[in-house]
mmCIF file of C-alpha atoms in Angstrom:
data_model
loop_
_atom_site.group_PDB
_atom_site.id
_atom_site.type_symbol
_atom_site.label_atom_id
_atom_site.label_comp_id
_atom_site.label_asym_id
_atom_site.label_seq_id
_atom_site.Cartn_x
_atom_site.Cartn_y
_atom_site.Cartn_z
ATOM 1 C CA MET G 1 -17.726 -24.866 -51.218
ATOM 2 C CA THR G 2 -16.266 -24.771 -48.111
ATOM 3 C CA GLN G 3 -12.984 -24.121 -47.631
ATOM 4 C CA VAL G 4 -10.362 -26.305 -45.207
ATOM 5 C CA ILE G 5 -7.543 -24.790 -43.452
ATOM 6 C CA SER G 6 -4.680 -27.141 -43.008
ATOM 7 C CA THR G 7 -3.804 -27.690 -39.157
ATOM 8 C CA ASP G 8 -0.121 -26.168 -39.631
ATOM 9 C CA ALA G 9 -1.824 -23.095 -41.128
ATOM 10 C CA ALA G 10 -4.580 -23.219 -38.302
ATOM 11 C CA ALA G 11 -1.621 -23.246 -35.897
ATOM 12 C CA ARG G 12 -0.069 -20.402 -37.480
ATOM 13 C CA ALA G 13 -3.200 -18.259 -37.417
ATOM 14 C CA VAL G 14 -3.707 -19.162 -33.823
ATOM 15 C CA ALA G 15 -0.220 -18.821 -32.455
ATOM 16 C CA PRO G 16 0.415 -14.936 -32.656
ATOM 17 C CA VAL G 17 -2.647 -14.645 -29.849
ATOM 18 C CA THR G 18 -1.211 -17.482 -27.847
ATOM 19 C CA ARG G 19 2.368 -16.301 -27.643
ATOM 20 C CA ALA G 20 0.863 -12.845 -26.779
ATOM 21 C CA ALA G 21 -1.051 -14.133 -24.054
ATOM 22 C CA ALA G 22 1.753 -16.618 -22.929
ATOM 23 C CA THR G 23 3.959 -13.423 -22.758
ATOM 24 C CA ALA G 24 1.664 -10.943 -20.938
ATOM 25 C CA ARG G 25 1.106 -14.228 -18.500
ATOM 26 C CA THR G 26 5.012 -14.536 -17.781
ATOM 27 C CA ARG G 27 5.289 -10.650 -17.447
ATOM 28 C CA ALA G 28 2.715 -10.407 -15.102
ATOM 29 C CA ASN G 29 3.903 -13.258 -13.188
ATOM 30 C CA ILE G 30 7.756 -11.694 -12.738
ATOM 31 C CA VAL G 31 5.928 -8.405 -12.058
ATOM 32 C CA ALA G 32 4.019 -10.065 -9.078
ATOM 33 C CA ALA G 33 7.221 -11.843 -7.935
ATOM 34 C CA ALA G 34 9.081 -8.763 -7.941
ATOM 35 C CA SER G 35 6.611 -6.926 -5.780
ATOM 36 C CA ARG G 36 6.115 -9.729 -3.274
ATOM 37 C CA LEU G 37 10.218 -9.851 -3.033
ATOM 38 C CA PHE G 38 10.212 -5.823 -2.861
ATOM 39 C CA ILE G 39 7.744 -5.660 -0.141
ATOM 40 C CA GLU G 40 9.861 -8.448 1.986
ATOM 41 C CA ARG G 41 13.413 -7.185 0.939
ATOM 42 C CA GLY G 42 13.096 -3.859 -0.665
ATOM 43 C CA PHE G 43 14.012 -2.945 -4.285
ATOM 44 C CA GLY G 44 17.840 -2.700 -3.301
ATOM 45 C CA ALA G 45 18.622 -5.997 -1.589
ATOM 46 C CA VAL G 46 16.652 -7.769 -4.482
ATOM 47 C CA SER G 47 18.667 -9.159 -7.717
ATOM 48 C CA VAL G 48 16.819 -10.567 -11.162
ATOM 49 C CA ARG G 49 18.063 -13.924 -10.230
ATOM 50 C CA ASP G 50 15.906 -13.607 -6.848
ATOM 51 C CA ILE G 51 13.500 -12.395 -9.077
ATOM 52 C CA ALA G 52 13.669 -15.300 -11.516
ATOM 53 C CA ALA G 53 13.738 -18.040 -8.805
ATOM 54 C CA GLU G 54 10.732 -16.695 -7.036
ATOM 55 C CA ALA G 55 8.519 -16.700 -10.578
ATOM 56 C CA GLY G 56 10.104 -20.383 -11.045
ATOM 57 C CA LEU G 57 11.812 -19.026 -14.249
ATOM 58 C CA SER G 58 15.217 -18.825 -15.170
ATOM 59 C CA HIS G 59 17.269 -15.490 -15.135
ATOM 60 C CA PRO G 60 17.676 -15.799 -18.762
ATOM 61 C CA GLY G 61 14.202 -16.185 -19.036
ATOM 62 C CA VAL G 62 13.574 -13.051 -17.024
ATOM 63 C CA ILE G 63 16.125 -11.066 -18.891
ATOM 64 C CA ARG G 64 14.170 -12.151 -22.272
ATOM 65 C CA HIS G 65 11.015 -9.928 -21.025
ATOM 66 C CA PHE G 66 13.002 -7.295 -18.840
ATOM 67 C CA ALA G 67 16.481 -6.118 -19.511
ATOM 68 C CA SER G 68 17.464 -5.015 -16.176
ATOM 69 C CA LYS G 69 15.864 -4.809 -12.588
ATOM 70 C CA ASP G 70 15.212 -1.084 -13.291
ATOM 71 C CA GLU G 71 13.035 -2.355 -16.046
ATOM 72 C CA ILE G 72 10.787 -4.422 -13.723
ATOM 73 C CA LEU G 73 10.582 -1.627 -11.314
ATOM 74 C CA GLU G 74 9.154 0.184 -13.727
ATOM 75 C CA ALA G 75 6.374 -2.342 -14.677
ATOM 76 C CA VAL G 76 5.578 -2.191 -10.937
ATOM 77 C CA VAL G 77 5.214 1.490 -10.560
ATOM 78 C CA ALA G 78 3.420 1.428 -13.984
ATOM 79 C CA GLU G 79 0.546 -0.243 -11.680
ATOM 80 C CA PHE G 80 0.519 2.397 -9.170
ATOM 81 C CA THR G 81 0.358 5.124 -12.087
ATOM 82 C CA ALA G 82 -2.544 3.314 -13.250
ATOM 83 C CA ILE G 83 -4.236 3.105 -9.882
ATOM 84 C CA THR G 84 -3.491 6.919 -8.902
ATOM 85 C CA GLU G 85 -4.744 8.365 -12.332
ATOM 86 C CA ALA G 86 -7.851 5.997 -11.278
ATOM 87 C CA GLU G 87 -7.833 7.887 -8.021
ATOM 88 C CA LEU G 88 -7.917 11.027 -9.683
ATOM 89 C CA ASP G 89 -10.456 10.597 -12.244
ATOM 90 C CA SER G 90 -12.971 9.182 -9.314
ATOM 91 C CA MET G 91 -11.884 12.336 -7.384
ATOM 92 C CA LEU G 92 -12.724 15.109 -9.792
ATOM 93 C CA GLY G 93 -14.941 12.916 -12.416
ATOM 94 C CA PRO G 94 -18.635 13.280 -12.577
ATOM 95 C CA ASP G 95 -19.304 10.237 -9.875
ATOM 96 C CA GLY G 96 -17.401 11.796 -7.531
ATOM 97 C CA ASP G 97 -18.447 12.836 -4.227
ATOM 98 C CA GLY G 98 -16.556 15.450 -2.915
ATOM 99 C CA LEU G 99 -14.428 15.352 -0.024
ATOM 100 C CA ARG G 100 -15.982 11.745 0.889
ATOM 101 C CA THR G 101 -14.371 10.722 -2.198
ATOM 102 C CA PHE G 102 -10.834 10.395 0.043
ATOM 103 C CA GLY G 103 -12.575 7.371 2.052
ATOM 104 C CA GLU G 104 -13.626 5.939 -1.329
ATOM 105 C CA VAL G 105 -10.549 5.890 -2.465
ATOM 106 C CA ALA G 106 -8.774 4.508 0.586
ATOM 107 C CA ARG G 107 -11.392 1.479 0.752
ATOM 108 C CA ARG G 108 -10.576 0.497 -2.894
ATOM 109 C CA ASN G 109 -7.096 0.695 -2.628
ATOM 110 C CA ALA G 110 -7.505 -1.405 0.728
ATOM 111 C CA GLY G 111 -9.258 -4.139 -1.446
ATOM 112 C CA ILE G 112 -6.074 -4.291 -3.635
ATOM 113 C CA GLU G 113 -4.286 -7.412 -2.753
ATOM 114 C CA GLY G 114 -0.460 -6.120 -1.870
ATOM 115 C CA TYR G 115 -0.943 -2.406 -2.809
ATOM 116 C CA LEU G 116 -0.552 -1.274 0.698
ATOM 117 C CA PRO G 117 2.514 -2.735 1.669
ATOM 118 C CA LEU G 118 4.231 -2.488 -1.451
ATOM 119 C CA PHE G 119 3.319 1.118 -2.080
ATOM 120 C CA SER G 120 4.613 1.827 1.439
ATOM 121 C CA VAL G 121 7.728 0.208 1.543
ATOM 122 C CA LEU G 122 8.593 1.691 -2.534
ATOM 123 C CA ALA G 123 7.839 5.164 -1.306
ATOM 124 C CA GLY G 124 10.036 5.251 1.730
ATOM 125 C CA GLU G 125 12.751 3.342 -0.124
ATOM 126 C CA ALA G 126 12.361 6.045 -3.306
ATOM 127 C CA THR G 127 12.787 9.070 -0.914
ATOM 128 C CA SER G 128 16.623 9.172 -1.693
ATOM 129 C CA ASP G 129 17.096 10.712 -5.367
ATOM 130 C CA ALA G 130 18.971 8.297 -6.489
ATOM 131 C CA HIS G 131 16.281 5.279 -6.328
ATOM 132 C CA PRO G 132 14.971 4.720 -9.793
ATOM 133 C CA ALA G 133 11.505 5.114 -8.841
ATOM 134 C CA HIS G 134 12.064 8.649 -7.112
ATOM 135 C CA GLU G 135 10.794 10.954 -9.610
ATOM 136 C CA HIS G 136 7.793 8.800 -10.042
ATOM 137 C CA PHE G 137 6.586 9.526 -6.270
ATOM 138 C CA ARG G 138 7.699 12.801 -6.163
ATOM 139 C CA GLU G 139 5.359 13.754 -8.899
ATOM 140 C CA ARG G 140 2.603 11.473 -7.232
ATOM 141 C CA HIS G 141 2.749 13.861 -4.566
ATOM 142 C CA ALA G 142 2.445 17.011 -6.615
ATOM 143 C CA GLU G 143 -0.277 15.728 -8.758
ATOM 144 C CA LEU G 144 -2.298 14.210 -5.951
ATOM 145 C CA ARG G 145 -1.925 18.049 -4.202
ATOM 146 C CA ALA G 146 -2.782 19.468 -6.841
ATOM 147 C CA ARG G 147 -6.078 17.835 -7.946
ATOM 148 C CA SER G 148 -7.120 17.021 -4.153
ATOM 149 C CA SER G 149 -6.893 21.008 -3.275
ATOM 150 C CA VAL G 150 -9.636 21.464 -6.436
ATOM 151 C CA LEU G 151 -11.822 19.631 -4.205
ATOM 152 C CA PHE G 152 -11.397 21.141 -1.105
ATOM 153 C CA GLN G 153 -11.458 24.556 -2.452
ATOM 154 C CA ALA G 154 -14.937 23.326 -4.169
ATOM 155 C CA ALA G 155 -15.838 22.284 -0.410
ATOM 156 C CA ILE G 156 -15.302 25.710 0.779
ATOM 157 C CA ASP G 157 -16.814 27.497 -1.839
ATOM 158 C CA ALA G 158 -20.126 25.571 -0.988
ATOM 159 C CA GLY G 159 -20.092 26.240 2.175
ATOM 160 C CA GLU G 160 -18.912 22.770 3.524
ATOM 161 C CA LEU G 161 -16.022 24.038 5.075
ATOM 162 C CA PRO G 162 -15.831 27.102 6.829
ATOM 163 C CA PRO G 163 -14.501 30.353 5.245
ATOM 164 C CA GLY G 164 -10.910 30.938 5.467
ATOM 165 C CA THR G 165 -9.764 27.052 5.353
ATOM 166 C CA ASP G 166 -6.451 26.570 3.485
ATOM 167 C CA ALA G 167 -7.227 24.250 0.773
ATOM 168 C CA MET G 168 -3.758 23.438 -0.020
ATOM 169 C CA GLY G 169 -2.780 23.317 3.645
ATOM 170 C CA GLU G 170 -5.912 21.017 4.375
ATOM 171 C CA THR G 171 -4.675 18.814 1.210
ATOM 172 C CA ILE G 172 -1.095 18.326 2.292
ATOM 173 C CA ARG G 173 -1.915 17.125 5.848
ATOM 174 C CA LEU G 174 -4.630 15.179 4.647
ATOM 175 C CA ALA G 175 -2.516 13.202 1.757
ATOM 176 C CA ALA G 176 0.595 13.160 4.758
ATOM 177 C CA ALA G 177 -1.588 11.482 7.254
ATOM 178 C CA TRP G 178 -2.972 8.891 4.738
ATOM 179 C CA ASP G 179 0.391 7.750 4.085
ATOM 180 C CA GLY G 180 0.975 8.075 7.204
ATOM 181 C CA LEU G 181 -1.729 5.389 8.541
ATOM 182 C CA GLN G 182 -0.943 3.349 5.843
ATOM 183 C CA LEU G 183 2.311 2.067 6.749
ATOM 184 C CA MET G 184 1.099 2.441 10.681
ATOM 185 C CA SER G 185 -1.723 -0.319 9.664
ATOM 186 C CA LEU G 186 1.455 -2.466 8.491
ATOM 187 C CA TYR G 187 2.584 -2.428 12.065
ATOM 188 C CA LEU G 188 -0.720 -2.433 14.085
ATOM 189 C CA PRO G 189 -2.839 -4.719 11.525
ATOM 190 C CA GLY G 190 -6.642 -4.599 12.931
ATOM 191 C CA ARG G 191 -6.328 -1.701 15.063
ATOM 192 C CA PHE G 192 -8.217 0.995 12.993
ATOM 193 C CA ASP G 193 -10.021 1.031 9.642
ATOM 194 C CA LEU G 194 -7.681 3.284 7.166
ATOM 195 C CA PRO G 195 -11.000 4.646 5.528
ATOM 196 C CA THR G 196 -13.062 5.333 8.414
ATOM 197 C CA LEU G 197 -10.515 7.393 9.944
ATOM 198 C CA LEU G 198 -10.178 9.800 6.751
ATOM 199 C CA ASP G 199 -13.474 10.390 6.981
ATOM 200 C CA ALA G 200 -13.615 10.916 10.590
ATOM 201 C CA HIS G 201 -10.717 13.599 9.952
ATOM 202 C CA LEU G 202 -13.049 15.185 7.457
ATOM 203 C CA ALA G 203 -16.211 14.908 9.533
ATOM 204 C CA GLN G 204 -14.201 17.279 11.916
ATOM 205 C CA LEU G 205 -12.994 19.804 9.492
ATOM 206 C CA ARG G 206 -16.636 20.489 9.042
ATOM 207 C CA GLY G 207 -17.151 20.979 12.599
ATOM 208 C CA GLU G 208 -18.799 17.515 13.531
ATOM 209 C CA SER G 209 -17.373 15.336 16.300
ATOM 210 C CA VAL G 210 -14.976 12.314 15.880
ATOM 211 C CA PRO G 211 -17.022 9.471 17.773
ATOM 212 C CA PRO G 212 -15.107 7.910 20.370
ATOM 213 C CA GLY G 213 -13.415 4.130 20.097
ATOM 214 C CA LEU G 214 -12.463 4.632 16.639
ATOM 215 C CA VAL G 215 -9.025 3.288 17.636
ATOM 216 C CA PRO G 216 -8.179 1.174 20.613
ATOM 217 C CA SER G 217 -5.624 2.688 23.102
ATOM 218 C CA SER G 218 -2.129 1.652 23.310
ATOM 219 C CA PRO G 219 -1.001 -0.054 26.493
ATOM 220 C CA SER G 220 1.758 1.986 28.396
ATOM 221 C CA LEU G 221 5.486 0.931 27.464
ATOM 222 C CA PRO G 222 8.392 2.252 29.194
ATOM 223 C CA LEU G 223 11.185 4.166 27.730
ATOM 224 C CA PHE G 224 13.605 2.872 25.316
ATOM 225 C CA GLU G 225 16.758 1.547 26.292
ATOM 226 C CA SER G 226 19.657 3.767 26.638
ATOM 227 C CA ASP G 227 22.003 4.245 23.848
ATOM 228 C CA PRO G 228 24.287 1.364 23.676
ATOM 229 C CA VAL G 229 26.882 3.605 22.195
ATOM 230 C CA ASP G 230 28.319 5.194 25.685
ATOM 231 C CA VAL G 231 29.970 2.073 27.118
ATOM 232 C CA GLY G 232 33.247 1.108 27.189
ATOM 233 C CA TYR G 233 36.992 3.211 27.027
ATOM 234 C CA ALA G 234 36.712 6.166 24.659
ATOM 235 C CA PRO G 235 38.557 4.758 21.728
ATOM 236 C CA GLY G 236 36.032 2.062 21.310
ATOM 237 C CA ARG G 237 33.061 4.305 21.736
ATOM 238 C CA VAL G 238 34.401 6.722 18.828
ATOM 239 C CA ARG G 239 35.065 3.805 16.417
ATOM 240 C CA ARG G 240 31.341 2.406 17.362
ATOM 241 C CA LEU G 241 30.133 6.128 16.764
ATOM 242 C CA GLN G 242 32.065 6.057 13.504
ATOM 243 C CA ILE G 243 30.593 2.433 12.599
ATOM 244 C CA ILE G 244 27.079 3.654 13.263
ATOM 245 C CA ALA G 245 27.400 6.796 11.305
ATOM 246 C CA ASP G 246 28.323 5.431 8.308
ATOM 247 C CA ALA G 247 25.979 2.435 8.688
ATOM 248 C CA SER G 248 23.542 5.091 9.049
ATOM 249 C CA ALA G 249 24.095 6.544 5.721
ATOM 250 C CA LEU G 250 24.430 3.262 3.758
ATOM 251 C CA PHE G 251 20.722 2.309 5.192
ATOM 252 C CA ALA G 252 19.467 5.417 4.235
ATOM 253 C CA SER G 253 20.406 5.641 0.787
ATOM 254 C CA ARG G 254 20.224 1.719 0.148
ATOM 255 C CA GLY G 255 18.340 0.219 2.971
ATOM 256 C CA PHE G 256 19.291 -2.586 5.494
ATOM 257 C CA HIS G 257 18.785 -5.655 3.099
ATOM 258 C CA ALA G 258 20.948 -4.373 0.560
ATOM 259 C CA THR G 259 24.128 -3.067 2.709
ATOM 260 C CA SER G 260 26.541 -5.852 3.878
ATOM 261 C CA LEU G 261 28.661 -5.713 6.751
ATOM 262 C CA ARG G 262 31.808 -5.556 4.515
ATOM 263 C CA GLU G 263 30.294 -2.569 2.769
ATOM 264 C CA ILE G 264 30.328 -0.690 5.920
ATOM 265 C CA ALA G 265 33.506 -1.544 7.285
ATOM 266 C CA ASP G 266 34.922 -0.573 3.894
ATOM 267 C CA GLN G 267 33.199 3.206 4.407
ATOM 268 C CA VAL G 268 34.643 3.213 7.525
ATOM 269 C CA GLY G 269 38.315 2.344 6.801
ATOM 270 C CA ILE G 270 38.091 -0.786 8.819
ATOM 271 C CA GLY G 271 38.454 -4.802 8.415
ATOM 272 C CA LYS G 272 35.042 -6.580 8.628
ATOM 273 C CA SER G 273 36.734 -8.738 11.620
ATOM 274 C CA THR G 274 37.111 -5.278 13.339
ATOM 275 C CA LEU G 275 33.700 -4.070 12.810
ATOM 276 C CA VAL G 276 32.150 -7.726 14.104
ATOM 277 C CA HIS G 277 34.554 -6.892 17.317
ATOM 278 C CA HIS G 278 32.050 -3.780 17.916
ATOM 279 C CA PHE G 279 29.008 -5.576 16.366
ATOM 280 C CA SER G 280 28.368 -9.120 16.095
ATOM 281 C CA SER G 281 25.649 -8.831 13.796
ATOM 282 C CA LYS G 282 24.141 -6.860 11.045
ATOM 283 C CA GLU G 283 20.851 -6.774 13.015
ATOM 284 C CA GLU G 284 22.884 -5.435 16.397
ATOM 285 C CA LEU G 285 24.106 -2.540 14.430
ATOM 286 C CA LEU G 286 20.912 -2.046 13.105
ATOM 287 C CA ALA G 287 19.471 -1.649 16.652
ATOM 288 C CA ALA G 288 22.356 0.779 17.297
ATOM 289 C CA VAL G 289 21.661 2.547 14.477
ATOM 290 C CA ILE G 290 18.134 3.260 15.290
ATOM 291 C CA ALA G 291 19.049 3.680 18.841
ATOM 292 C CA ARG G 292 21.637 6.295 18.026
ATOM 293 C CA ARG G 293 19.038 8.249 15.793
ATOM 294 C CA ASP G 294 16.798 8.326 18.323
ATOM 295 C CA ALA G 295 19.108 9.943 20.607
ATOM 296 C CA THR G 296 20.273 12.145 18.206
ATOM 297 C CA ILE G 297 17.163 14.312 17.805
ATOM 298 C CA ASP G 298 16.270 13.731 21.179
ATOM 299 C CA ILE G 299 13.152 11.536 20.586
ATOM 300 C CA ARG G 300 12.520 11.161 24.432
ATOM 301 C CA SER G 301 11.949 14.603 24.764
ATOM 302 C CA GLU G 302 9.163 14.400 22.002
ATOM 303 C CA PHE G 303 7.668 11.764 24.458
ATOM 304 C CA ALA G 304 8.436 12.808 27.767
ATOM 305 C CA ALA G 305 6.284 12.604 30.731
ATOM 306 C CA VAL G 306 3.666 15.289 30.696
ATOM 307 C CA VAL G 307 4.189 18.327 33.235
ATOM 308 C CA ASP G 308 3.294 21.095 30.599
ATOM 309 C CA PRO G 309 0.998 19.660 28.147
ATOM 310 C CA LEU G 310 0.353 23.126 26.205
ATOM 311 C CA SER G 311 4.168 23.718 26.010
ATOM 312 C CA ALA G 312 4.615 20.132 25.236
ATOM 313 C CA LEU G 313 2.255 20.746 22.372
ATOM 314 C CA ASP G 314 3.653 24.042 21.012
ATOM 315 C CA GLY G 315 7.291 22.529 21.173
ATOM 316 C CA LEU G 316 6.532 19.764 18.809
ATOM 317 C CA ALA G 317 6.605 22.103 16.043
ATOM 318 C CA GLU G 318 9.908 23.193 16.857
ATOM 319 C CA SER G 319 11.510 19.938 17.164
ATOM 320 C CA ALA G 320 10.541 19.003 13.724
ATOM 321 C CA ARG G 321 11.887 22.533 12.524
ATOM 322 C CA ILE G 322 14.989 21.437 14.383
ATOM 323 C CA ALA G 323 15.224 17.860 12.869
ATOM 324 C CA ALA G 324 14.919 19.043 9.162
ATOM 325 C CA ASP G 325 17.763 21.517 9.969
ATOM 326 C CA LEU G 326 20.065 19.878 11.689
ATOM 327 C CA GLU G 327 19.911 16.352 10.852
ATOM 328 C CA PRO G 328 17.850 15.602 7.624
ATOM 329 C CA GLY G 329 19.831 12.455 6.691
ATOM 330 C CA LEU G 330 18.363 10.820 10.016
ATOM 331 C CA ILE G 331 14.479 11.810 9.073
ATOM 332 C CA GLU G 332 15.682 9.797 5.408
ATOM 333 C CA LEU G 333 16.909 6.805 7.354
ATOM 334 C CA TYR G 334 13.448 6.879 9.250
ATOM 335 C CA ALA G 335 11.963 6.682 6.031
ATOM 336 C CA VAL G 336 13.823 4.210 4.625
ATOM 337 C CA LEU G 337 14.006 1.483 7.701
ATOM 338 C CA SER G 338 10.305 2.294 8.621
ATOM 339 C CA ALA G 339 9.337 1.407 5.389
ATOM 340 C CA GLU G 340 11.584 -1.401 4.800
ATOM 341 C CA ALA G 341 10.914 -3.015 8.285
ATOM 342 C CA ALA G 342 6.898 -3.312 7.328
ATOM 343 C CA ALA G 343 8.009 -6.870 6.334
ATOM 344 C CA PRO G 344 7.235 -8.710 9.585
ATOM 345 C CA THR G 345 10.390 -10.771 9.227
ATOM 346 C CA HIS G 346 12.513 -7.915 8.737
ATOM 347 C CA PRO G 347 14.938 -7.551 12.053
ATOM 348 C CA GLY G 348 13.600 -4.371 12.412
ATOM 349 C CA HIS G 349 10.114 -4.880 12.659
ATOM 350 C CA ALA G 350 9.602 -5.166 15.914
ATOM 351 C CA TYR G 351 11.197 -2.074 17.425
ATOM 352 C CA PHE G 352 9.121 -0.017 15.034
ATOM 353 C CA GLU G 353 5.901 -1.823 16.033
ATOM 354 C CA ARG G 354 6.764 -0.926 19.513
ATOM 355 C CA ARG G 355 7.440 2.633 18.895
ATOM 356 C CA PHE G 356 4.199 2.863 17.174
ATOM 357 C CA GLU G 357 2.570 1.309 20.383
ATOM 358 C CA TRP G 358 4.708 3.982 22.342
ATOM 359 C CA GLY G 359 4.374 6.861 20.229
ATOM 360 C CA ILE G 360 0.127 6.587 20.286
ATOM 361 C CA SER G 361 0.165 5.680 24.273
ATOM 362 C CA ARG G 362 2.429 8.581 24.964
ATOM 363 C CA PHE G 363 0.659 11.329 22.858
ATOM 364 C CA THR G 364 -2.860 9.919 24.193
ATOM 365 C CA ALA G 365 -1.348 10.863 27.618
ATOM 366 C CA LEU G 366 -0.369 14.368 25.914
ATOM 367 C CA PHE G 367 -3.754 15.018 25.120
ATOM 368 C CA GLU G 368 -5.865 14.298 27.728
ATOM 369 C CA ALA G 369 -3.556 16.197 29.993
ATOM 370 C CA ALA G 370 -4.049 19.318 27.664
ATOM 371 C CA ALA G 371 -7.836 18.506 27.196
ATOM 372 C CA PRO G 372 -8.739 21.902 29.351
ATOM 373 C CA VAL G 373 -6.746 24.063 26.476
ATOM 374 C CA LEU G 374 -8.112 21.681 23.678
ATOM 375 C CA ARG G 375 -11.317 21.467 21.878
ATOM 376 C CA ALA G 376 -14.079 19.582 24.393
ATOM 377 C CA ASP G 377 -15.147 16.873 21.641
ATOM 378 C CA LEU G 378 -11.410 15.583 20.554
ATOM 379 C CA ASP G 379 -10.776 11.741 21.240
ATOM 380 C CA PRO G 380 -6.943 11.593 22.721
ATOM 381 C CA VAL G 381 -6.786 8.246 21.345
ATOM 382 C CA PHE G 382 -7.300 9.198 17.339
ATOM 383 C CA GLU G 383 -5.414 12.514 17.800
ATOM 384 C CA ALA G 384 -2.575 10.482 18.971
ATOM 385 C CA VAL G 385 -2.813 8.452 15.843
ATOM 386 C CA TRP G 386 -3.575 10.827 13.542
ATOM 387 C CA LEU G 387 -0.644 13.373 14.620
ATOM 388 C CA ILE G 388 1.822 10.290 14.548
ATOM 389 C CA ALA G 389 0.517 9.476 11.101
ATOM 390 C CA LEU G 390 0.698 12.993 9.805
ATOM 391 C CA TRP G 391 4.146 13.898 11.130
ATOM 392 C CA ASP G 392 5.508 10.566 9.584
ATOM 393 C CA GLY G 393 3.748 11.228 6.593
ATOM 394 C CA LEU G 394 4.888 14.779 6.008
ATOM 395 C CA GLN G 395 8.420 14.040 6.756
ATOM 396 C CA LEU G 396 7.981 11.458 3.526
ATOM 397 C CA GLN G 397 6.694 14.293 1.403
ATOM 398 C CA TRP G 398 9.351 17.040 2.699
ATOM 399 C CA LEU G 399 12.060 14.205 1.551
ATOM 400 C CA TYR G 400 10.765 14.493 -2.088
ATOM 401 C CA ASP G 401 9.935 18.157 -2.162
ATOM 402 C CA PRO G 402 11.568 20.415 0.631
ATOM 403 C CA THR G 403 10.720 23.392 -1.135
ATOM 404 C CA SER G 404 6.597 22.644 -1.344
ATOM 405 C CA VAL G 405 6.270 20.952 2.308
ATOM 406 C CA ASP G 406 7.215 22.623 5.582
ATOM 407 C CA VAL G 407 6.713 19.963 7.989
ATOM 408 C CA ALA G 408 6.666 22.463 11.069
ATOM 409 C CA GLU G 409 4.617 24.510 9.855
ATOM 410 C CA GLN G 410 1.647 22.022 8.955
ATOM 411 C CA LEU G 411 2.372 20.685 12.195
ATOM 412 C CA ALA G 412 1.553 24.030 13.889
ATOM 413 C CA ALA G 413 -1.396 24.840 11.911
ATOM 414 C CA HIS G 414 -2.733 21.082 12.769
ATOM 415 C CA LEU G 415 -2.462 21.895 16.173
ATOM 416 C CA ALA G 416 -4.009 24.939 16.142
ATOM 417 C CA GLN G 417 -7.006 23.501 14.727
ATOM 418 C CA LEU G 418 -7.189 21.571 17.768
ATOM 419 C CA ALA G 419 -7.380 24.300 20.464
ATOM 420 C CA ARG G 420 -10.277 25.796 21.808
#
């Protein structure tokens, strides 16, 4: 005798599965909406209501699934964690291909929609130890260093890399350049293939030459405009400097979008109308903050006209050491703003795009002029791109773990490898 289940009973039997599936879809929709907004504005400037609107839900509808914005961020970061774990398993698993695994992982990550911009934005923003994702990224760097150094040591033991190669040093520098290249690719899309550059660098460590033309040259650009603070009467200059200093601190800790002009005015101890008298908009203030940052760390000297290229190369590591000792807040400011401004709609995007182009042009000229004292097989454009990415990535790692990463020491070690 066939048992007939009533319609109501059948519905009750199926309902739990259906509700679970619907809940999973809704949560995934919320996480995807949050990811898009975090890429565009950064975590600090996005509210739960913004995420609800982006997801097509009500505010209570989001709260039913995530009690706070921090919980949503945890879900977003959980996706990074899953990808990172897959990376580590790929590196050291039975199907791993030694050092060539790095390029394979980069190719896989590049195929994950939205991964590179979301990772770069949050990694830059979370350099502040007050950010809810700070600990995750700090632990991620430490774990990747530990696991990747095993691959480098295995390559040294197998004779793939020269004896005496510093496994941990190469690990730190490769991870840093990788992070820097990911950020640079958001400003210069289509200019280079990141996995190919990683493969080329590892081949270079094995003693092979980098094929020319992996990266097209950048146009020659004039120096940045002079610092706009140094105009007007002395009291006004002092006030402008104070506004810029306090805005820099707030931008570094919270990001551009999440900081209002009123908050900056309150921090300075003036009214908003007084602030607007000096800077008519937040975008104008951002331009002044960036210009002052570059002037303070003497960015022009880093890319000065090439007179003594050997001395200029030798001085790069010392410049990094001075910046870390005297102005660590400016390094954090650069990390946060350059990551947040990766979104093309950000008011600082054009500045950083131009800065990368300018840096490639100036460092290319430096490597070309230093050719007599460098290895004959170097491609100046490739070396320029790699050095900029390495420097940016080292600063990022240093902000997460200053006791484990010495920016100046790692830069000096890299440049020493390029000498004849």
